[in-house]
Coordinates of C-alpha atoms in Angstrom, one line a residue:
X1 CA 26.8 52.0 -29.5
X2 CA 27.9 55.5 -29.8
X3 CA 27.5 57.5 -27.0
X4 CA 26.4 60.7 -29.7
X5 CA 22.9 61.9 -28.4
X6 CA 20.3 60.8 -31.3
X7 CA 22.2 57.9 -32.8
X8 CA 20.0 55.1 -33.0
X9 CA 19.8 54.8 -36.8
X10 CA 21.0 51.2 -37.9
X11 CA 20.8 50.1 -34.5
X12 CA 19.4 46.6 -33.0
X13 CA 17.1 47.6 -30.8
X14 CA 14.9 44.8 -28.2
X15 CA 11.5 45.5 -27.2
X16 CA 9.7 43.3 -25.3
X17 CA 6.5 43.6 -24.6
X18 CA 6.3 45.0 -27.8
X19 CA 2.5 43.7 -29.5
X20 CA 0.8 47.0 -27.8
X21 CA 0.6 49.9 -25.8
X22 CA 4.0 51.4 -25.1
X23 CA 5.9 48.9 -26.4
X24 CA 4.6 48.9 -30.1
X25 CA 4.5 52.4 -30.1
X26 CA 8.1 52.9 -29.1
X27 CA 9.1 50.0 -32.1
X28 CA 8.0 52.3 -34.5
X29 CA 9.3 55.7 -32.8
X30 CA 12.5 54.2 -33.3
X31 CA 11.8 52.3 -36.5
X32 CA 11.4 55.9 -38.0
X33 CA 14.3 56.6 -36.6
X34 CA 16.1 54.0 -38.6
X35 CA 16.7 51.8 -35.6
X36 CA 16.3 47.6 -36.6
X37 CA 13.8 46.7 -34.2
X38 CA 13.3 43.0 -32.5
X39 CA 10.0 42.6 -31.4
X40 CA 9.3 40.0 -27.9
X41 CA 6.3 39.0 -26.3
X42 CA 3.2 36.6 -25.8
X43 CA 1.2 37.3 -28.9
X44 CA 2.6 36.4 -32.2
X45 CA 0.0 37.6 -34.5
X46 CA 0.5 41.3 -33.1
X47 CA 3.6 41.0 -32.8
X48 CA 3.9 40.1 -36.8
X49 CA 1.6 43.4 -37.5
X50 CA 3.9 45.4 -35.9
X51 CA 6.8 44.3 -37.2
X52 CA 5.1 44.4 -40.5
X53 CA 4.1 48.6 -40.1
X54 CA 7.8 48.9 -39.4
X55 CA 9.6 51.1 -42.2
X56 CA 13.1 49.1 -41.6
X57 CA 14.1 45.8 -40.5
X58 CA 12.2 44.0 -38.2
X59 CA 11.6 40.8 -36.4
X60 CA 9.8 39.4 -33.9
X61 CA 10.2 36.1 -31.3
X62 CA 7.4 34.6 -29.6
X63 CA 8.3 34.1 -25.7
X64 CA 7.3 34.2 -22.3
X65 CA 9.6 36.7 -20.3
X66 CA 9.7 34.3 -17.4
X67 CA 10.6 31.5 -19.6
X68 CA 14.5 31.8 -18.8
X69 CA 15.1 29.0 -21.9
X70 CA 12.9 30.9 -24.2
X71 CA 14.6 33.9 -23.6
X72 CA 18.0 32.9 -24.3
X73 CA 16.5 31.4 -27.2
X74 CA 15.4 34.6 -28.6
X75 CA 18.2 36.7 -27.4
X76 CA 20.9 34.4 -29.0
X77 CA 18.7 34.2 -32.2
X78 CA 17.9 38.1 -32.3
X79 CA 22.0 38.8 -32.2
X80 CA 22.2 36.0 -34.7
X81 CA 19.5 37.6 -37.1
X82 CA 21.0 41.6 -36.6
X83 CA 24.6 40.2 -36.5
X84 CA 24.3 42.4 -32.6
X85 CA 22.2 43.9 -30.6
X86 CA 22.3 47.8 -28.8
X87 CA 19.9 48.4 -27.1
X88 CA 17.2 46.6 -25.3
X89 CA 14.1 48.2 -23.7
X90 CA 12.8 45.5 -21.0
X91 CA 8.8 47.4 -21.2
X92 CA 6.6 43.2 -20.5
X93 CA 4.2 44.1 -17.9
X94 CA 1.2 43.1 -16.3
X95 CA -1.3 44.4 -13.9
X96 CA -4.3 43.7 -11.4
X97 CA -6.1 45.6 -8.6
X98 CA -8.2 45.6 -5.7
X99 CA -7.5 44.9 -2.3
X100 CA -4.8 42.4 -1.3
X101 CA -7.1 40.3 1.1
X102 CA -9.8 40.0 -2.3
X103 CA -6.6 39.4 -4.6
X104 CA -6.6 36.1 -6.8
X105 CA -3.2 34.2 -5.8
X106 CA -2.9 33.6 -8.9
X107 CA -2.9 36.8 -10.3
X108 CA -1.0 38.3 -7.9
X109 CA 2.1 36.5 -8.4
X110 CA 1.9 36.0 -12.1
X111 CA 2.2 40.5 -11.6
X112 CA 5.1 39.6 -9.5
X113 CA 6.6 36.9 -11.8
X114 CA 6.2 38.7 -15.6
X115 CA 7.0 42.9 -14.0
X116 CA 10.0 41.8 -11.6
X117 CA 11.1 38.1 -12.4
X118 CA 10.2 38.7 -16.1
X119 CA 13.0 41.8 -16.5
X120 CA 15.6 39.6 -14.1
X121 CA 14.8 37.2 -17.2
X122 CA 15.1 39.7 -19.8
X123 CA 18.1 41.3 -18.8
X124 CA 20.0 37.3 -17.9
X125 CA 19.5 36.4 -21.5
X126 CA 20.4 40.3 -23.2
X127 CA 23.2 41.6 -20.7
X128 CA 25.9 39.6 -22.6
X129 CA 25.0 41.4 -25.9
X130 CA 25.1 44.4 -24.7
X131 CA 28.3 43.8 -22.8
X132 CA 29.5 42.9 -26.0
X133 CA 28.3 46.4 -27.8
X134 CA 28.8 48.0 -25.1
X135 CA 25.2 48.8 -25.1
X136 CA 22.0 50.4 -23.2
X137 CA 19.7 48.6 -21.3
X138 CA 16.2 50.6 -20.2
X139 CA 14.0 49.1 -17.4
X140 CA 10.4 50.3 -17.7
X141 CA 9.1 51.4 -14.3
X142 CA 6.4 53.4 -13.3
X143 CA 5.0 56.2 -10.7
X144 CA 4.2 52.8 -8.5
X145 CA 7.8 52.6 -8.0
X146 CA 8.1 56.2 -6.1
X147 CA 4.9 55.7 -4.2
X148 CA 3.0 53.2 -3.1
X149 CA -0.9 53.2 -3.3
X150 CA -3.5 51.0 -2.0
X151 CA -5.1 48.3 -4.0
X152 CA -2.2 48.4 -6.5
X153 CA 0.4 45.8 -4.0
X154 CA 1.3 43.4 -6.9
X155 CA 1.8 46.3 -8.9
X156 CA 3.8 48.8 -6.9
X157 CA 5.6 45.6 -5.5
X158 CA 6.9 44.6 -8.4
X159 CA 8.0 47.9 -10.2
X160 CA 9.8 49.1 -7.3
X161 CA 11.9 45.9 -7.1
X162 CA 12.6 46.3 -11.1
X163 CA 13.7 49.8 -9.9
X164 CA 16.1 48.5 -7.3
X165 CA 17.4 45.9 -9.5
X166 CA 18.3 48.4 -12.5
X167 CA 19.8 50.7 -10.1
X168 CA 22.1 47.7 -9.2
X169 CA 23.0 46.6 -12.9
X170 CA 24.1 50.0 -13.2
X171 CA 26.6 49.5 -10.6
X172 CA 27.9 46.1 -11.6
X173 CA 28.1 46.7 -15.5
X174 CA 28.8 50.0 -16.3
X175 CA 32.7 49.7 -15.9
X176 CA 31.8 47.6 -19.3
X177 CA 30.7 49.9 -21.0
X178 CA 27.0 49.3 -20.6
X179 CA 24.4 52.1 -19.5
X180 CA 21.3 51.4 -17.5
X181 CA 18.4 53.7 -17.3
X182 CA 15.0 53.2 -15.6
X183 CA 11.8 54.6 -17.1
X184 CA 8.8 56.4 -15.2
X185 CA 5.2 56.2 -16.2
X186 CA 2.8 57.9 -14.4
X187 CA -1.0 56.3 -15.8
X188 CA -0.9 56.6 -19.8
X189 CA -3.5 55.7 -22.1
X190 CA -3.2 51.8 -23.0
X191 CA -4.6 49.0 -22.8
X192 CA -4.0 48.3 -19.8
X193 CA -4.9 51.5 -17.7
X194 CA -7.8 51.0 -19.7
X195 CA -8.4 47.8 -18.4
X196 CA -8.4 48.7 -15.1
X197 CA -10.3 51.8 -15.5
X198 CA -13.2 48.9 -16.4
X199 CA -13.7 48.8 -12.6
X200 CA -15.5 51.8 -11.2
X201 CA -14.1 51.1 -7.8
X202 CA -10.6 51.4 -8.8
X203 CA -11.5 54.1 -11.9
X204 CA -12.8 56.4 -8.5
X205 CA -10.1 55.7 -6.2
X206 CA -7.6 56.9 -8.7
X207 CA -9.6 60.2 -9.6
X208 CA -9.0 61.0 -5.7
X209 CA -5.4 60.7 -6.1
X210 CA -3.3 63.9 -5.3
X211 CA -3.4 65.9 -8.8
X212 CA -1.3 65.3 -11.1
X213 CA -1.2 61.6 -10.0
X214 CA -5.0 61.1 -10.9
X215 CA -5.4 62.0 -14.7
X216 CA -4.7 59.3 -17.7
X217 CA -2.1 61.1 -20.1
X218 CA -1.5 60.9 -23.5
X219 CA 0.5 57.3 -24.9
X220 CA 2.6 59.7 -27.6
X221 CA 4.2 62.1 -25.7
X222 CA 5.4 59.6 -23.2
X223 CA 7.2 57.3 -25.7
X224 CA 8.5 60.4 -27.3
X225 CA 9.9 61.3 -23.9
X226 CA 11.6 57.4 -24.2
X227 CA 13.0 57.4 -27.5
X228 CA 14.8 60.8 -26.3
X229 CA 16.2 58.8 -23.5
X230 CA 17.6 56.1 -25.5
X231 CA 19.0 58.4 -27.5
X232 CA 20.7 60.0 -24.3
X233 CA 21.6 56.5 -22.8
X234 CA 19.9 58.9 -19.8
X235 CA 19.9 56.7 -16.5
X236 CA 16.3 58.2 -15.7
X237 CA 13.8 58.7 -18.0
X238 CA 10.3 60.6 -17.5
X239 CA 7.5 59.6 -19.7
X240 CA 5.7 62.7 -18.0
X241 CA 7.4 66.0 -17.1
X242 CA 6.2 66.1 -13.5
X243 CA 8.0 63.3 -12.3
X244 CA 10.9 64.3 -12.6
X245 CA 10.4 66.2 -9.5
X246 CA 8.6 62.8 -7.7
X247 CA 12.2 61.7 -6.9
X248 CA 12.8 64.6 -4.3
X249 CA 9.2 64.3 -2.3
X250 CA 9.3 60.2 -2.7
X251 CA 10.3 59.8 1.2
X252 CA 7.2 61.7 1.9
X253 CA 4.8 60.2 0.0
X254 CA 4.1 56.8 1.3
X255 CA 2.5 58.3 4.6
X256 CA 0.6 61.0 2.3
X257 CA -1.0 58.1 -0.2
X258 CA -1.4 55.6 2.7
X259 CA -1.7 56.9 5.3
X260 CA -4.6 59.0 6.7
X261 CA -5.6 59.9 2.9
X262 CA -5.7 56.6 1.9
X263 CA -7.4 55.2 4.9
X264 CA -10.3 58.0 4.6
X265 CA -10.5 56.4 1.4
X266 CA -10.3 53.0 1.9
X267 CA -13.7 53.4 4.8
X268 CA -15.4 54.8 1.6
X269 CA -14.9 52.6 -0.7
X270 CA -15.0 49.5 1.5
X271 CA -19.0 48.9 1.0
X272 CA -18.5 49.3 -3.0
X273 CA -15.4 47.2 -2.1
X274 CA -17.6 44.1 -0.7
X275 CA -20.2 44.6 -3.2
X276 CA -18.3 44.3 -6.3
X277 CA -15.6 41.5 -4.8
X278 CA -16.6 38.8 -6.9
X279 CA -15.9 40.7 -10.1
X280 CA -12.5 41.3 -9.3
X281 CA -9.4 39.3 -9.7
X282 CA -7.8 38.8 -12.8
X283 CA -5.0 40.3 -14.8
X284 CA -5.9 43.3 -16.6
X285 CA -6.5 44.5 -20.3
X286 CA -5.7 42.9 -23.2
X287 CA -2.3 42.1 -22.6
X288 CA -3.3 40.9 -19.4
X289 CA -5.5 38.7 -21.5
X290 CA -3.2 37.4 -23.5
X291 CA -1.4 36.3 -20.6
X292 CA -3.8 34.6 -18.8
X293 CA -4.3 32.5 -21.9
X294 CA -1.0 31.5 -22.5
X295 CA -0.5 30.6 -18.5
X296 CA -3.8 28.6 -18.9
X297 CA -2.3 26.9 -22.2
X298 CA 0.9 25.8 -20.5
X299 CA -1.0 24.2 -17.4
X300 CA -3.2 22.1 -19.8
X301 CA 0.0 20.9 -21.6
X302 CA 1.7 20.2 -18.0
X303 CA -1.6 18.5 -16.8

């Protein structure tokens, strides 16, 4: 891929994660932008309406980012299809919240398994490619990886250690050619912030978060913000402005969010906490939906 800034037209661009939200927004940012997009993830039929809204060539594979087999599957039948692939944009994720000690196992680990395990996947089966193309690899993070919060462990676990691991990939493969870049999202209107907005508890915890840390910002401008990225190869990309300037407080900021502030909190919410306990535990949103189906869906054809 050239290293040009804006040249992503006739390009072979991976998204995974790619049947909402960020994801299928960014497939058709750069699908106007005359990139060929392949589209991964759990849910075919949305997957298939994405692809078909596309104004170039598109494609989409059916698979479970922590399915190492199905992975390699797609990634060796996505450089078959495009004849190579450029770019790849590892975006799968899922969520849940609530307190640690109230957490669904389950749940919990499936976070840890599709957001960290579930890029390691991605980026096993794609790295060759784009070793190949010399190529540009983009690890969707988020504000969780700069700070910590409470009742977000799974979460913040797992995008901090997909921001470690990028960091290292940029280090082992970039003598070959390949760029590495991590993206930032702060909370941004889709499904799944919208899912977890469905529980007051959490909804109200969040508004008390330091400003700007506590609003819900538009989906567009944040992919916008991406596409410019991968158009840069940039090795950190901000989806809002303001955190940019997160990276030189981040030491700082685990004793501010958990620390006193978050422990006056925590007393607060800890009746509304107990009350409301039995509601909580699954993934959440749609795509957190999706997933829970497909996990459920696998056990019954193990069983």
């Amino acid at each position: 891929m050239s290293r040009r800034h804006g040249l992503v037209e006739g390009k072979t661009v991976v998204v995974t994660g790619a049947a909402r939200g960020v994801g299928a927004l960014l497939a058709r940012r750069l699908a106007a932008r005359g990139a060929r997009l392949a589209l991964v993830g759990l849910e075919p039929d949305e997957l298939k309406k994405v692809a078909d809204s596309l104004p170039g060539e598109a494609a989409h594979w059916h698979a479970d980012v922590t399915d190492h087999d199905a992975m390699a599957a797609a990634a060796a039948e996505v450089e078959e299809h495009f004849g190579g692939i450029d770019v790849v944009v590892a975006n799968a994720g899922v969520a849940t919240g609530g307190p640690f000690l109230d957490s669904d196992a389950g749940s919990f680990d499936r976070v840890i398994e599709v957001n960290l395990l579930g890029s390691v996947a991605t980026a096993r089966a794609f790295l060759p490619a784009l070793v190949r193309s010399r190529g540009y690899h983009l690890q969707i993070a988020s504000l969780a990886a700069v700070t910590p919060a409470p009742m977000m462990a799974a979460y913040c676990a797992s995008k901090s250690g997909v921001e470690a691991f990028a960091h290292c990939l940029r280090g082992e493969v970039g003598h070959q050619g390949v760029d590495v870049g991590v993206g930032y999202l702060s909370w941004t209107d889709t499904d799944m912030v919208r899912g977890a907005d469905e529980d007051e508890v959490l909804r109200d915890m969040r508004a008390r978060l330091p400003w700007p840390s506590n609003k819900t910002y538009p989906l567009a401008p944040a992919v916008e913000r991406l596409v410019a990225g991968i158009e840069r190869r940039s090795p950190h990309v901000y989806g809002q402005w303001w955190l940019r300037g997160m990276q030189s407080v981040r030491g700082a900021l685990p004793s501010l969010v958990t620390g006193p502030l978050g422990r006056r909190e925590m007393r607060k919410l800890a009746p509304r906490l107990a009350a409301t306990r039995e509601a909580r535990g699954g993934l959440v949103g749609a795509g957190g939906a999706a997933d829970e189906r497909t996990r459920a869906l696998r056990e019954t054809r193990d069983a």
